[in-house]
Every structure is written in structure tokens, then in C-alpha cells.
Coordinates of N, CA and C in Angstrom, one line a residue:
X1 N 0.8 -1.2 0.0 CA 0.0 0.0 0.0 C 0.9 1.2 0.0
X2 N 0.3 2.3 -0.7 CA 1.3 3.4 -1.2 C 1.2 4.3 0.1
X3 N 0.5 6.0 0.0 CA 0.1 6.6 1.0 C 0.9 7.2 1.6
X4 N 2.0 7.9 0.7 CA 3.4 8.6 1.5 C 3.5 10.2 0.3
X5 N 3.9 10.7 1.1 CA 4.5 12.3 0.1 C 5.9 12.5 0.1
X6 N 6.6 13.3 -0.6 CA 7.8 14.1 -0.4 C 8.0 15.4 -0.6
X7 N 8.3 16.1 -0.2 CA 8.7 17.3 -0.1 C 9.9 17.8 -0.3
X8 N 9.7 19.2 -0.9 CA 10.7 19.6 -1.6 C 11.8 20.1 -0.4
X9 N 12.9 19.8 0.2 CA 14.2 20.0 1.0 C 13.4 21.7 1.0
X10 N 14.0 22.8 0.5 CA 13.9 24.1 0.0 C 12.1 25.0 0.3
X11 N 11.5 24.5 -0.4 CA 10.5 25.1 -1.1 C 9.0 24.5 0.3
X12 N 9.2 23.0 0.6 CA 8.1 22.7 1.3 C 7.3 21.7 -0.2
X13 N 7.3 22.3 -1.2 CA 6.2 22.0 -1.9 C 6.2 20.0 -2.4
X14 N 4.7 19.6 -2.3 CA 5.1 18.5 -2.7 C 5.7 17.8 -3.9
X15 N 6.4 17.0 -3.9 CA 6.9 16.7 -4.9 C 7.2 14.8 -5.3
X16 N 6.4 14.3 -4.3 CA 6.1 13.1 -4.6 C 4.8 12.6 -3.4
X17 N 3.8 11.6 -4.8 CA 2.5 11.2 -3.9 C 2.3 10.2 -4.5
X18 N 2.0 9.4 -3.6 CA 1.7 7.7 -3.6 C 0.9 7.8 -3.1
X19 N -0.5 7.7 -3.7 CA -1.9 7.0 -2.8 C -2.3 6.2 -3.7
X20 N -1.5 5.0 -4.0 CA -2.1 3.5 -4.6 C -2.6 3.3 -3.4
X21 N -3.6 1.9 -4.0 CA -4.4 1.0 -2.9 C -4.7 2.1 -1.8
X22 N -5.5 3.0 -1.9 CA -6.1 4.0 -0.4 C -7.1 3.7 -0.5
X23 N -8.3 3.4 -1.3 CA -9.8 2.7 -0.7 C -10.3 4.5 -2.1
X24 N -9.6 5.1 -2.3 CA -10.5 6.0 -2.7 C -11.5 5.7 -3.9
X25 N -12.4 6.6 -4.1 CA -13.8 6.5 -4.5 C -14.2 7.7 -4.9
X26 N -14.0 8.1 -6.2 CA -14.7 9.0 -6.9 C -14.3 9.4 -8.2
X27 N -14.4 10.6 -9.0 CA -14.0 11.4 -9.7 C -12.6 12.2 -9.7
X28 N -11.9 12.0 -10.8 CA -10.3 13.3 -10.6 C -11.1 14.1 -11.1
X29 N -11.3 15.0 -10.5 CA -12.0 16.3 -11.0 C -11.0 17.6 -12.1
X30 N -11.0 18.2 -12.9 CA -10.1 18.2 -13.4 C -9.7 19.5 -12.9
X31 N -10.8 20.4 -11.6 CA -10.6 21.3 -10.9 C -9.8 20.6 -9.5
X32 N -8.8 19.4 -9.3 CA -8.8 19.0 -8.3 C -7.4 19.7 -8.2
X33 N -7.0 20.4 -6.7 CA -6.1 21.1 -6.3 C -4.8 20.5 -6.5
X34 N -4.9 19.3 -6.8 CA -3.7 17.9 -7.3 C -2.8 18.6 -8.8
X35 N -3.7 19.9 -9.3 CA -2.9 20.0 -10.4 C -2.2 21.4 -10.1
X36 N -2.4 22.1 -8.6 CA -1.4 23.1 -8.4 C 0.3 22.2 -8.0
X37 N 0.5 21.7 -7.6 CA 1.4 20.6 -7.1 C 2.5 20.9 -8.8
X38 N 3.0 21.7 -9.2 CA 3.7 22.1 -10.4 C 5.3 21.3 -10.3
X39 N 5.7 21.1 -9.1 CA 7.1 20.8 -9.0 C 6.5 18.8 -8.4
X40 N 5.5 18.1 -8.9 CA 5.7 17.0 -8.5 C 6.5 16.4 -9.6
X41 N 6.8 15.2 -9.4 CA 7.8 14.2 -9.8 C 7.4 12.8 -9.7
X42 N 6.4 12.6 -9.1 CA 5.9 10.9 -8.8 C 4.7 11.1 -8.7
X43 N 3.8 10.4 -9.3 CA 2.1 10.4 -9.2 C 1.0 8.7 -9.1
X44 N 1.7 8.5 -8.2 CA 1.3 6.9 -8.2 C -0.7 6.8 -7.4
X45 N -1.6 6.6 -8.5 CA -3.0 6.6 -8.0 C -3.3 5.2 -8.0
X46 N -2.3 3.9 -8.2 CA -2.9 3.0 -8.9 C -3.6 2.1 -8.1
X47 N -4.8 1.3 -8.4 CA -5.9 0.3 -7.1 C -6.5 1.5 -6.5
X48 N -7.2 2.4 -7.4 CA -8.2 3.0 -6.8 C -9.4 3.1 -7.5
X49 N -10.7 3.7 -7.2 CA -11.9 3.6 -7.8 C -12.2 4.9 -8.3
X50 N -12.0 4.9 -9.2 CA -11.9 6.8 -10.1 C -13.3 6.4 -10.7
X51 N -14.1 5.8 -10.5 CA -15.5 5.2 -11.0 C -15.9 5.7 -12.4
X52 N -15.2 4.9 -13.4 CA -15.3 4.9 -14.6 C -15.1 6.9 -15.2
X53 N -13.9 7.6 -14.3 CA -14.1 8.9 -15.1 C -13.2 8.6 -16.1
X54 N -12.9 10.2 -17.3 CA -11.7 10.3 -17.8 C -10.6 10.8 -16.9
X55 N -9.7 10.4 -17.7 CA -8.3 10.8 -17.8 C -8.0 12.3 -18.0
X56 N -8.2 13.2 -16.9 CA -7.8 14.8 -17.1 C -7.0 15.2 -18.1
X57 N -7.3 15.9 -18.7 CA -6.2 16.8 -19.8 C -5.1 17.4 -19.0
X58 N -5.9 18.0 -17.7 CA -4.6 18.9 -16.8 C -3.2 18.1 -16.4
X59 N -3.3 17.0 -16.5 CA -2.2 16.0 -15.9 C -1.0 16.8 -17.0
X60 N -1.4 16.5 -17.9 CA -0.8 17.5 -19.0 C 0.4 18.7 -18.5
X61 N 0.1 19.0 -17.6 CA 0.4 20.7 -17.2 C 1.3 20.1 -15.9
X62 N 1.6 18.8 -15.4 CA 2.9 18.6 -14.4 C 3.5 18.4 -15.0
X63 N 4.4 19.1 -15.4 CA 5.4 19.4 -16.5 C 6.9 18.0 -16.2
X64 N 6.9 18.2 -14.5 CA 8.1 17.5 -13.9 C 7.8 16.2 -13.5
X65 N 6.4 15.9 -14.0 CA 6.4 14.3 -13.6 C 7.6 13.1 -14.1
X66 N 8.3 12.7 -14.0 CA 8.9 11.3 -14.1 C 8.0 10.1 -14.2
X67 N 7.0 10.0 -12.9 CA 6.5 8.7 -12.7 C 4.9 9.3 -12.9
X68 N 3.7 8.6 -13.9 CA 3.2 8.6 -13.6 C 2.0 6.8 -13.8
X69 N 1.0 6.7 -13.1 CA 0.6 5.4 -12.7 C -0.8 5.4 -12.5
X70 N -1.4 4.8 -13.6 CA -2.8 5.0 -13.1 C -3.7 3.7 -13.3
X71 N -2.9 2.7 -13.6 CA -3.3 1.6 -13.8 C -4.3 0.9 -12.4
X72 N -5.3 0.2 -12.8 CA -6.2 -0.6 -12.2 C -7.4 0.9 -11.2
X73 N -7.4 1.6 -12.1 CA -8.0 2.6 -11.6 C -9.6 2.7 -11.9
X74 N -10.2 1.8 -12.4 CA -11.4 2.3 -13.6 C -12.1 3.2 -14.2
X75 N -10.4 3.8 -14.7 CA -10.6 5.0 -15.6 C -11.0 4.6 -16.7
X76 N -11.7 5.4 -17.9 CA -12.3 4.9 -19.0 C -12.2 6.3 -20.2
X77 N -12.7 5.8 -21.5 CA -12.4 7.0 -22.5 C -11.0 7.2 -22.9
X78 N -10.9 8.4 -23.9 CA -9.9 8.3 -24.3 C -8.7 8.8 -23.8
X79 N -7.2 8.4 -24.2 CA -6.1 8.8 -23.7 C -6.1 10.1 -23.5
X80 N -5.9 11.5 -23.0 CA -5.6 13.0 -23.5 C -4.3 12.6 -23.8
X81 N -4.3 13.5 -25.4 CA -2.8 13.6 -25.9 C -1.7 14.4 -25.3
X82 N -2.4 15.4 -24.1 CA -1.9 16.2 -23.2 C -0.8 15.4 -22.8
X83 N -0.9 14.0 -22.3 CA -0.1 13.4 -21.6 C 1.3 13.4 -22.6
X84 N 1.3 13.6 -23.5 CA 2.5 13.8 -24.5 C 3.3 14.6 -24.6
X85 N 2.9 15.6 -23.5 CA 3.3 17.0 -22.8 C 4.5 16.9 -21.7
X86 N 4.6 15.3 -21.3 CA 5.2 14.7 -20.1 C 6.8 14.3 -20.3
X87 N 7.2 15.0 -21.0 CA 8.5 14.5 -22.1 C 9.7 14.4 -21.0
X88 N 9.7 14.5 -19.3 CA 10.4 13.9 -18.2 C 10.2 12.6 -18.0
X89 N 8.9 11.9 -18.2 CA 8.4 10.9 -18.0 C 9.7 9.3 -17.9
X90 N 9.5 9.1 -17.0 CA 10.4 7.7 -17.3 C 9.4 6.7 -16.8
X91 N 8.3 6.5 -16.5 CA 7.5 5.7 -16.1 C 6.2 5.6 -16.4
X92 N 5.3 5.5 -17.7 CA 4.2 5.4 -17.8 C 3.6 4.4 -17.4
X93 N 2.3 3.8 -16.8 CA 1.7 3.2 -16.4 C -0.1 3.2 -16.8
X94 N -0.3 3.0 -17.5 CA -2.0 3.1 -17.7 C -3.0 2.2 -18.2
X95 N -2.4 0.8 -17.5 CA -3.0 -0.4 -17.8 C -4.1 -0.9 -17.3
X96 N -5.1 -2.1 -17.6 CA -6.0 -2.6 -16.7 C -7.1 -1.4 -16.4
X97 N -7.2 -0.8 -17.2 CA -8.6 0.3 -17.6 C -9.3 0.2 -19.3
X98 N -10.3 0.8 -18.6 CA -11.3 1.0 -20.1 C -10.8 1.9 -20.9
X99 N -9.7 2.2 -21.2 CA -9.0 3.5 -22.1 C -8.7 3.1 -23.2
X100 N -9.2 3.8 -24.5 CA -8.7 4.0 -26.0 C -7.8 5.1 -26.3
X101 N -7.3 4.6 -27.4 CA -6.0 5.7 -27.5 C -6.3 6.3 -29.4
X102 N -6.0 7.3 -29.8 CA -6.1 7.5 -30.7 C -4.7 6.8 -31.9
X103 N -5.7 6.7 -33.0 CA -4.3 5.4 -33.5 C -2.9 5.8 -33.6
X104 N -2.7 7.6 -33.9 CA -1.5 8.1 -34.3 C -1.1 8.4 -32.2
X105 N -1.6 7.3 -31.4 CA -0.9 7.8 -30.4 C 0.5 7.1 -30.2
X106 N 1.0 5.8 -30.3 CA 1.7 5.3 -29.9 C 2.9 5.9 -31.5
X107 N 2.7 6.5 -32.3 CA 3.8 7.2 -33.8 C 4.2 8.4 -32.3
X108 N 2.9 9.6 -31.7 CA 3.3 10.4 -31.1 C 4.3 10.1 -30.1
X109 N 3.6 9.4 -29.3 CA 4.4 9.1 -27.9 C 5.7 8.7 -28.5
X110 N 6.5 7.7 -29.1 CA 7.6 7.6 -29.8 C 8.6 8.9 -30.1
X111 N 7.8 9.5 -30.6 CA 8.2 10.7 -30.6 C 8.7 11.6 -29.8
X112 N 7.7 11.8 -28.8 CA 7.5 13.0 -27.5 C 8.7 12.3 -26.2
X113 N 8.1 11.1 -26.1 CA 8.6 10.6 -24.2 C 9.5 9.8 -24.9
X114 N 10.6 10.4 -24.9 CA 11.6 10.0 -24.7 C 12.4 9.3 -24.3
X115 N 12.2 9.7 -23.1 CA 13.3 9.4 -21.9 C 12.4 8.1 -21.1
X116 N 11.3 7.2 -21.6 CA 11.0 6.3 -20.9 C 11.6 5.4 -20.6
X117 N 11.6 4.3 -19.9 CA 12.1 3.3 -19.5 C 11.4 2.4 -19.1
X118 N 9.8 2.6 -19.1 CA 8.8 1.8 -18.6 C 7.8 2.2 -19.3
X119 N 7.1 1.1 -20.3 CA 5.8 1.7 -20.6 C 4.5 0.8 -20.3
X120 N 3.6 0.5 -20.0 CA 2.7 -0.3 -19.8 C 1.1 0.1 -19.8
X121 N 0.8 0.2 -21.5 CA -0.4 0.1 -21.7 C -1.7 -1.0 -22.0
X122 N -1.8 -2.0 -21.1 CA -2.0 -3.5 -21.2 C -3.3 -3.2 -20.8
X123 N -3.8 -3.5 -22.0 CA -5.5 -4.1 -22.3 C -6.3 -2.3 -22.5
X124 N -5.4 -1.0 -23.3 CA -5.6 -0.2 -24.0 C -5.9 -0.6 -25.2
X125 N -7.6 0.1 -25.6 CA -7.3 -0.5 -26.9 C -6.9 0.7 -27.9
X126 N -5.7 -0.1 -28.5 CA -5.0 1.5 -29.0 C -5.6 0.6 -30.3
X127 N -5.9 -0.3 -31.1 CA -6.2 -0.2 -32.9 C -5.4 0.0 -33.1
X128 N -4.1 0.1 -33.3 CA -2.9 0.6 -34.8 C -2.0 -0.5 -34.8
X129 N -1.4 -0.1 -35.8 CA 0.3 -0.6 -35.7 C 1.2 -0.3 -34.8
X130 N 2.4 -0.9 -34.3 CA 3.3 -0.3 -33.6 C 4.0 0.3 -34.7
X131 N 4.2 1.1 -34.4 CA 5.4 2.3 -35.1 C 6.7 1.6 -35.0
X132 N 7.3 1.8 -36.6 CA 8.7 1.1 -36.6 C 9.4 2.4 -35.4
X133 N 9.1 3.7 -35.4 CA 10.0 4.4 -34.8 C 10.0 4.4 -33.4
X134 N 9.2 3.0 -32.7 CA 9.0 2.7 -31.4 C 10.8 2.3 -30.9
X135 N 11.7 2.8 -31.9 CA 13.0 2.5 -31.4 C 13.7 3.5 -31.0
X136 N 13.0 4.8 -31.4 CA 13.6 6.2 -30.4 C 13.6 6.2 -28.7
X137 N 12.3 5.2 -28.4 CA 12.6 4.9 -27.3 C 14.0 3.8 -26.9
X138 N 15.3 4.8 -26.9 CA 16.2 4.3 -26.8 C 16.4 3.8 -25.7
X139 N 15.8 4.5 -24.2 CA 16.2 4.1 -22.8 C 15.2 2.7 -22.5
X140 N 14.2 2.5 -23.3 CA 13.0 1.5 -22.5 C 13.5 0.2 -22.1
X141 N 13.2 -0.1 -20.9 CA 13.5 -1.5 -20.8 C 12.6 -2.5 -20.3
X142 N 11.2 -1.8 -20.5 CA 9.9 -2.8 -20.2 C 8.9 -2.5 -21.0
X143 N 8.4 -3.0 -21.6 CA 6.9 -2.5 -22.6 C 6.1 -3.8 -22.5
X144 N 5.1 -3.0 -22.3 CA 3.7 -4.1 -22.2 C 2.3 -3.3 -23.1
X145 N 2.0 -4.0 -23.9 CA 1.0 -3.7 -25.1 C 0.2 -4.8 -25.4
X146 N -0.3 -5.6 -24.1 CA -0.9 -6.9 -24.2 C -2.1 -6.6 -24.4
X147 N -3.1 -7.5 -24.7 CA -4.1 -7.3 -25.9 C -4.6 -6.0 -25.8
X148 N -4.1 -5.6 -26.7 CA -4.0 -3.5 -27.3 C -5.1 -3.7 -28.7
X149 N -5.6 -4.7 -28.9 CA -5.8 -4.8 -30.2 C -5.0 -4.3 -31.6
X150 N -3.8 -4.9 -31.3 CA -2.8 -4.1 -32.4 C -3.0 -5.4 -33.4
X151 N -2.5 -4.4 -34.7 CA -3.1 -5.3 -35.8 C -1.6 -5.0 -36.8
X152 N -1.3 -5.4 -37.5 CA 0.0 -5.2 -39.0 C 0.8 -6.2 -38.3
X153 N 2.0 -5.6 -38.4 CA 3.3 -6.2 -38.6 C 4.7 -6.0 -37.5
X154 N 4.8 -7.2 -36.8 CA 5.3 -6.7 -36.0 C 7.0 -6.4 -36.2
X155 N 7.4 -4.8 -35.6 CA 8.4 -4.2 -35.8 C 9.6 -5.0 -35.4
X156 N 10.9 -5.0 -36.0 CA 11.9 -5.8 -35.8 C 12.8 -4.9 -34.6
X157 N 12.2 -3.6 -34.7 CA 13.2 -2.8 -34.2 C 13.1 -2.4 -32.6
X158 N 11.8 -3.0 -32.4 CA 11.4 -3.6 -30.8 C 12.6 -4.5 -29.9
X159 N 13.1 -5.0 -30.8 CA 14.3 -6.1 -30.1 C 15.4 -5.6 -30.5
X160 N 15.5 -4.2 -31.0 CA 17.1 -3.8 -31.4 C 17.3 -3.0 -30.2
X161 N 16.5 -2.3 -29.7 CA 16.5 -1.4 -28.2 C 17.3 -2.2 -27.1
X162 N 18.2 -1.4 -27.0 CA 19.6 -2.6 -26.6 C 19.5 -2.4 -25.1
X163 N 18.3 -1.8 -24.3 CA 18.4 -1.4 -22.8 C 17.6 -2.3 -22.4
X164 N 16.3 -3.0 -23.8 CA 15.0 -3.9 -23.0 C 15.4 -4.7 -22.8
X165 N 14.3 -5.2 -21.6 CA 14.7 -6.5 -20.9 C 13.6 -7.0 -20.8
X166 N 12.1 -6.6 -21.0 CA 10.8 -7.3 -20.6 C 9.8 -6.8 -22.0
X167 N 9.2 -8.0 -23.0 CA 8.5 -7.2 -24.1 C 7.4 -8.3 -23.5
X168 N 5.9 -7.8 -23.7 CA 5.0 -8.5 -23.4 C 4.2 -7.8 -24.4
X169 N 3.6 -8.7 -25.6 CA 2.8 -8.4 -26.7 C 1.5 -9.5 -26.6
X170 N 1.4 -10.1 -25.7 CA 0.7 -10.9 -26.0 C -0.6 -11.0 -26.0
X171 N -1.8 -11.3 -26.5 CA -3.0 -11.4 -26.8 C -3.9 -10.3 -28.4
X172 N -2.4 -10.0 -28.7 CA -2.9 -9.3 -30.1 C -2.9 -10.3 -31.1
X173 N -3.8 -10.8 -31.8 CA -4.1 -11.6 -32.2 C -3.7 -11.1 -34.0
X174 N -4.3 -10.3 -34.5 CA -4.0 -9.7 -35.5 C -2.7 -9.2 -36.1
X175 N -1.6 -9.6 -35.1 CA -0.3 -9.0 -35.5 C 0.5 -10.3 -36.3
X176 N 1.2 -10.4 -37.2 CA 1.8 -10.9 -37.7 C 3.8 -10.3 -37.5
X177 N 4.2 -11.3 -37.6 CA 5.9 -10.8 -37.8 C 6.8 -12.1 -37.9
X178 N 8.4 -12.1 -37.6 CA 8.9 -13.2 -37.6 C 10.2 -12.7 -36.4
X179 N 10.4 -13.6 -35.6 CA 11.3 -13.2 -34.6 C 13.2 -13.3 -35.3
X180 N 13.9 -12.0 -34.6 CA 14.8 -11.2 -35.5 C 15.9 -12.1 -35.3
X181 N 17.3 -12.1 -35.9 CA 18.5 -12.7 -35.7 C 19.1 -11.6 -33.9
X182 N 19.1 -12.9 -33.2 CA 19.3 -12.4 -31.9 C 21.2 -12.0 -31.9
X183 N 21.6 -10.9 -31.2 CA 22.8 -10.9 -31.1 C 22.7 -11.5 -29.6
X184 N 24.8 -11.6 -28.9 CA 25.0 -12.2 -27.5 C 24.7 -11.2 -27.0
X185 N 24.4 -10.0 -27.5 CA 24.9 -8.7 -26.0 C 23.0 -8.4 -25.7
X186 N 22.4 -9.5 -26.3 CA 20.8 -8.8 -25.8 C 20.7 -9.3 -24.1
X187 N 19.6 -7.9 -24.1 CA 19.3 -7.9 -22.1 C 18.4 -8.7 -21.6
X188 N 16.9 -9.1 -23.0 CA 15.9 -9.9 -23.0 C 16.1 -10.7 -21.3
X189 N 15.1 -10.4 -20.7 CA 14.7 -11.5 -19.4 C 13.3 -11.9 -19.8
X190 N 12.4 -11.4 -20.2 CA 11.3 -11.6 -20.3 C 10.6 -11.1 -21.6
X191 N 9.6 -12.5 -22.3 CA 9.5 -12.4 -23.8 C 8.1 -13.1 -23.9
X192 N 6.8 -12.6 -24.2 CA 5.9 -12.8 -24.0 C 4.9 -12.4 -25.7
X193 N 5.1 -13.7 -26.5 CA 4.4 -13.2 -27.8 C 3.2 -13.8 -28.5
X194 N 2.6 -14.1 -27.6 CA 1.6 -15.3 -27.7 C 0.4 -15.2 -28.4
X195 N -0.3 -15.9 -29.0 CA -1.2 -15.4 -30.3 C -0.8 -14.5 -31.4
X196 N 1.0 -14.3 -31.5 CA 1.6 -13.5 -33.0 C 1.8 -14.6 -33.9
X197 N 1.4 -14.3 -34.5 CA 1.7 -15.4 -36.3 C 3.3 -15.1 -36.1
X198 N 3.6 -16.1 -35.9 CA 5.5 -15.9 -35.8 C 6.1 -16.7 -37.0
X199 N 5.9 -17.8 -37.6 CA 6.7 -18.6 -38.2 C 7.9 -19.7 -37.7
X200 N 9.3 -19.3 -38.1 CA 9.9 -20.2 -37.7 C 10.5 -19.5 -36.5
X201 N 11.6 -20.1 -35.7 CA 11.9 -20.0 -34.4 C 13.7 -20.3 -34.7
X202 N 14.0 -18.8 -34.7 CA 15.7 -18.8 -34.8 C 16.3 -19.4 -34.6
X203 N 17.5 -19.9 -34.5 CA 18.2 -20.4 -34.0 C 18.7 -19.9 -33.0
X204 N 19.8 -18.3 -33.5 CA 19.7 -17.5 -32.9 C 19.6 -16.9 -31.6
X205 N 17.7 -17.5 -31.3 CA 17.4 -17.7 -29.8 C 17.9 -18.3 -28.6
X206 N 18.9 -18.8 -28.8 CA 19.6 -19.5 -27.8 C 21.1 -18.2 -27.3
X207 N 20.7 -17.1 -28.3 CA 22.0 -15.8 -27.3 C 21.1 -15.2 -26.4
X208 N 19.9 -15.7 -26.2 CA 19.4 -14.6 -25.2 C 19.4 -15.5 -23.9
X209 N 20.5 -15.0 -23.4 CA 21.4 -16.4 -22.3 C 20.2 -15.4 -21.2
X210 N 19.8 -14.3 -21.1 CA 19.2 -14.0 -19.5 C 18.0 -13.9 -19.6
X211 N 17.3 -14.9 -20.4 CA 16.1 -15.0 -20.6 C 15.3 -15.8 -19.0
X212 N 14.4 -15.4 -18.4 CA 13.9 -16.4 -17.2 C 12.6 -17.0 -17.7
X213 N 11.9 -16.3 -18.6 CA 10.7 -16.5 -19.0 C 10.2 -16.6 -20.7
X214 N 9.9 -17.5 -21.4 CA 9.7 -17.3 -23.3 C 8.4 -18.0 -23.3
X215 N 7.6 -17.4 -24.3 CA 6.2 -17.8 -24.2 C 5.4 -16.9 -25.7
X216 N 5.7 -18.4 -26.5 CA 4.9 -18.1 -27.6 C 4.2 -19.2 -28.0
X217 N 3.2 -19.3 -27.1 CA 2.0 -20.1 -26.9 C 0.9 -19.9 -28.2
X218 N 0.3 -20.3 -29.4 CA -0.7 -19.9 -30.4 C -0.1 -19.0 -31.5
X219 N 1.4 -19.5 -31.3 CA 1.9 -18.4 -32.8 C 2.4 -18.9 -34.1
X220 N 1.3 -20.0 -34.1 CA 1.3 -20.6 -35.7 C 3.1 -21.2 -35.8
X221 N 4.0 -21.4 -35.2 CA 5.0 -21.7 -35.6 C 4.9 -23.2 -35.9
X222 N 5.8 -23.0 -37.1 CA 6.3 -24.2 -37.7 C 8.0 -24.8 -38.0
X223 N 8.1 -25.9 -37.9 CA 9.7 -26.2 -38.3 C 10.2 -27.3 -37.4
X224 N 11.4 -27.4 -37.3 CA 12.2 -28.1 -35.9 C 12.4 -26.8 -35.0
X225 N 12.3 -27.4 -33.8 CA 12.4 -26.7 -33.0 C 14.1 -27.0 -32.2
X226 N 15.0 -26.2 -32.2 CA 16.1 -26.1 -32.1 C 16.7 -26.8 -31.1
X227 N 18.0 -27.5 -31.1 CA 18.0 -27.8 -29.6 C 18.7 -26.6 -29.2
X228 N 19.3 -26.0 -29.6 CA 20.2 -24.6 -28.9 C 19.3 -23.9 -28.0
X229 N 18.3 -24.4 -27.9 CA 17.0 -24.0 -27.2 C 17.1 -24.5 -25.7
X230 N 18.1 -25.8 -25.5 CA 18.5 -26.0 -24.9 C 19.7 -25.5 -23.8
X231 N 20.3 -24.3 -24.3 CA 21.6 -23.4 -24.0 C 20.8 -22.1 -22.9
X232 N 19.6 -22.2 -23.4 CA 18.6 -20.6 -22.7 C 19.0 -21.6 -20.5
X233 N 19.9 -21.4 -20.2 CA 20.3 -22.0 -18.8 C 19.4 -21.2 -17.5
X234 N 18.5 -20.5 -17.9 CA 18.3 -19.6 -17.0 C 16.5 -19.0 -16.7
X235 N 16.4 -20.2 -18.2 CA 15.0 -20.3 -18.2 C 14.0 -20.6 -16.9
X236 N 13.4 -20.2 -16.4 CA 12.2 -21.1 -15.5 C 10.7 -21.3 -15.9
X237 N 10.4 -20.2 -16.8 CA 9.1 -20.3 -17.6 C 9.2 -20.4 -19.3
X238 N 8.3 -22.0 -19.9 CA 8.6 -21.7 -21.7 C 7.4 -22.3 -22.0
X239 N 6.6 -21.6 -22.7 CA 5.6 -22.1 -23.3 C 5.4 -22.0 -24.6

């Protein structure tokens, strides 16, 4: 359970708030005094009952957030593009809600937030393609886009991002792709691509020595399946 602040050393003003899991119950009002707080940096709401509102535009306007978390909230409606305004951001979190996204949001976001290193929009239904340019996110080391309803072709350039360590795609059913020639220096721990039309299964696969978890459960693959598959030493989950 969250339920802690910080304060700025200097100023007094707050600058970090955690009220995950508090029991709350209502509306973010978009008049709520939560958006004078100009110098926050951490906004963790997540396990609470926002009873089916939107997603404030004003969030928009904390210019200094780093962390923001709104997952398992039952927030609903669309993303505000506002949030593309957050370009400090290293932590998005807005999973496990009724939220749509507009299709050109995840080309934007690519674009804008930069500096992430965590993204988790799991069970958003964003409709699009992933953006090949989902590789500007040079810092990310966790993305989760599980059933997003994403549909085309899945980007190769997902697994060139030499910082990730956790990709969870799984329950997009509509996506097609083929898994890439793995180099040794990848970070891959966790690889979750279950219901992608994948095809055959690299060889390759066996340099992603810090894998704990691989799981491509319903993805049409065909072929021999490798024994170098046998080399992944570190494995504890394979489906």
C-alpha cells in the first residue's frame, strides 16, 4: 500500500505522492487542487476507484512528472494527448482500464517521451500498428502492449533497443511478424508473444542467455524446433 508524500528539502512544496491502494472513490475532478502541485515528480494513483471517469487533460500541465501510474483505476475513455506534454516521463503506467487511444498515439508518444524506460499500456485498446519508430525509445526497458488490439506487422526494431529486458505483446491476435537474428549482447529477461503469427523460431534464440521467461503459446510456428534451445540455462518459464 502506497500513501506517503515528499517534499521539496527548499521550497516545502510537494513533490512526490503515492496514494495507490487508499480505498478512494470518486472522480479526478479536473478542478482538483492535485494540479497546483507544479514541482511533482511521482504520481502513483494505482488500485483505486476513479469510478469509470476520464483521464484529465490537466495532468498534462505537471510538467516535472517522471513517474506517472494510473493503472487498475477504472478510468475509461480516451487517452488525453496532453499526456505527450510529459516528455520527463520515465514511467508510464496506464494499464487494466477502459482507455482508447487514438491510432496516431503510440507514432506520437515515440516521438515526445523519450526518456521512458517503462511503458505499460496493457489491455488499452489502441487499434494501430506499432510504429517502426518505437526505437527512439532508446532508454525502455519494459513495454507491455498486451491485448492492445494491435493489428500489421510486428516491428523488428522492438528487439534492437539494446536497454529492454521485458516485451509483453501478447493477446494481439491480429499482428503478424517473424522473430529477429538475436545478437549475444541482448538484455531480454522476459518475452511474452503469444497469439503473433511468428513462423519459424531462430536459431539464434539461444544468445538470449538472461532469458527467465519465453512464451509463444498460439503463434502458428512451424519447423524443428532447435535444440540450442536447450543453451537458454536460465530459463524457468517456456511455453
Amino acid at each position: 500500500m502506497g500513501r506517503y508524500h515528499t517534499c521539496h528539502a527548499k521550497s516545502g512544496e510537494v513533490v512526490e505522492l503515492d496514494l495507490s491502494s487508499s480505498c478512494f472513490h470518486g472522480k479526478l475532478s479536473s478542478k482538483s487542487s492535485l494540479f497546483k502541485l507544479q514541482r511533482l515528480r511521482v504520481l502513483n494513483l494505482a488500485y483505486n476507484d476513479l469510478v469509470s471517469s476520464e483521464i484529465p487533460s490537466q495532468l498534462g500541465t505537471l510538467k516535472e512528472l517522471t513517474l506517472l501510474n494510473l493503472s487498475n483505476t477504472l478510468s475509461s475513455g480516451p487517452i488525453p494527448t496532453e499526456l505527450l506534454h510529459l516528455t520527463k516521463l520515465v514511467s508510464l503506467d496506464l494499464s487494466s482500464n477502459s482507455l482508447s487511444a487514438q491510432k496516431s498515439f503510440l507514432n506520437n508518444l515515440s516521438q515526445n517521451l523519450t526518456n521512458l524506460e517503462e511503458l505499460n499500456l496493457g489491455l488499452v485498446d489502441i487499434s494501430s500498428e506499432i510504429p517502426p519508430n518505437i526505437s527512439k525509445l532508446s532508454s525502455l526497458k519494459s513495454l507491455s502492449l498486451d491485448e492492445c488490439n494491435l493489428f500489421g506487422k510486428l516491428p523488428s526494431s522492438i528487439f534492437m533497443i539494446p536497454t529492454m529486458q521485458s516485451i509483453n505483446l501478447q493477446g494481439n491476435q491480429d499482428m503478424v511478424g517473424s522473430l529477429p537474428e538475436f545478437n549475444r549482447n541482448n538484455s531480454l529477461v522476459f518475452l511474452d508473444l503469444s497469439w503473433i503469427s511468428l513462423g519459424n523460431l531462430p536459431v539464434s534464440i539461444n544468445n538470449l542467455k538472461h532469458l527467465t521467461t519465453l512464451k509463444l503459446g498460439f503463434c502458428n510456428l512451424h519447423g524443428q524446433i532447435s535444440s540450442s534451445l536447450g543453451n537458454l540455462t536460465n530459463l524457468s518459464t517456456l511455453d
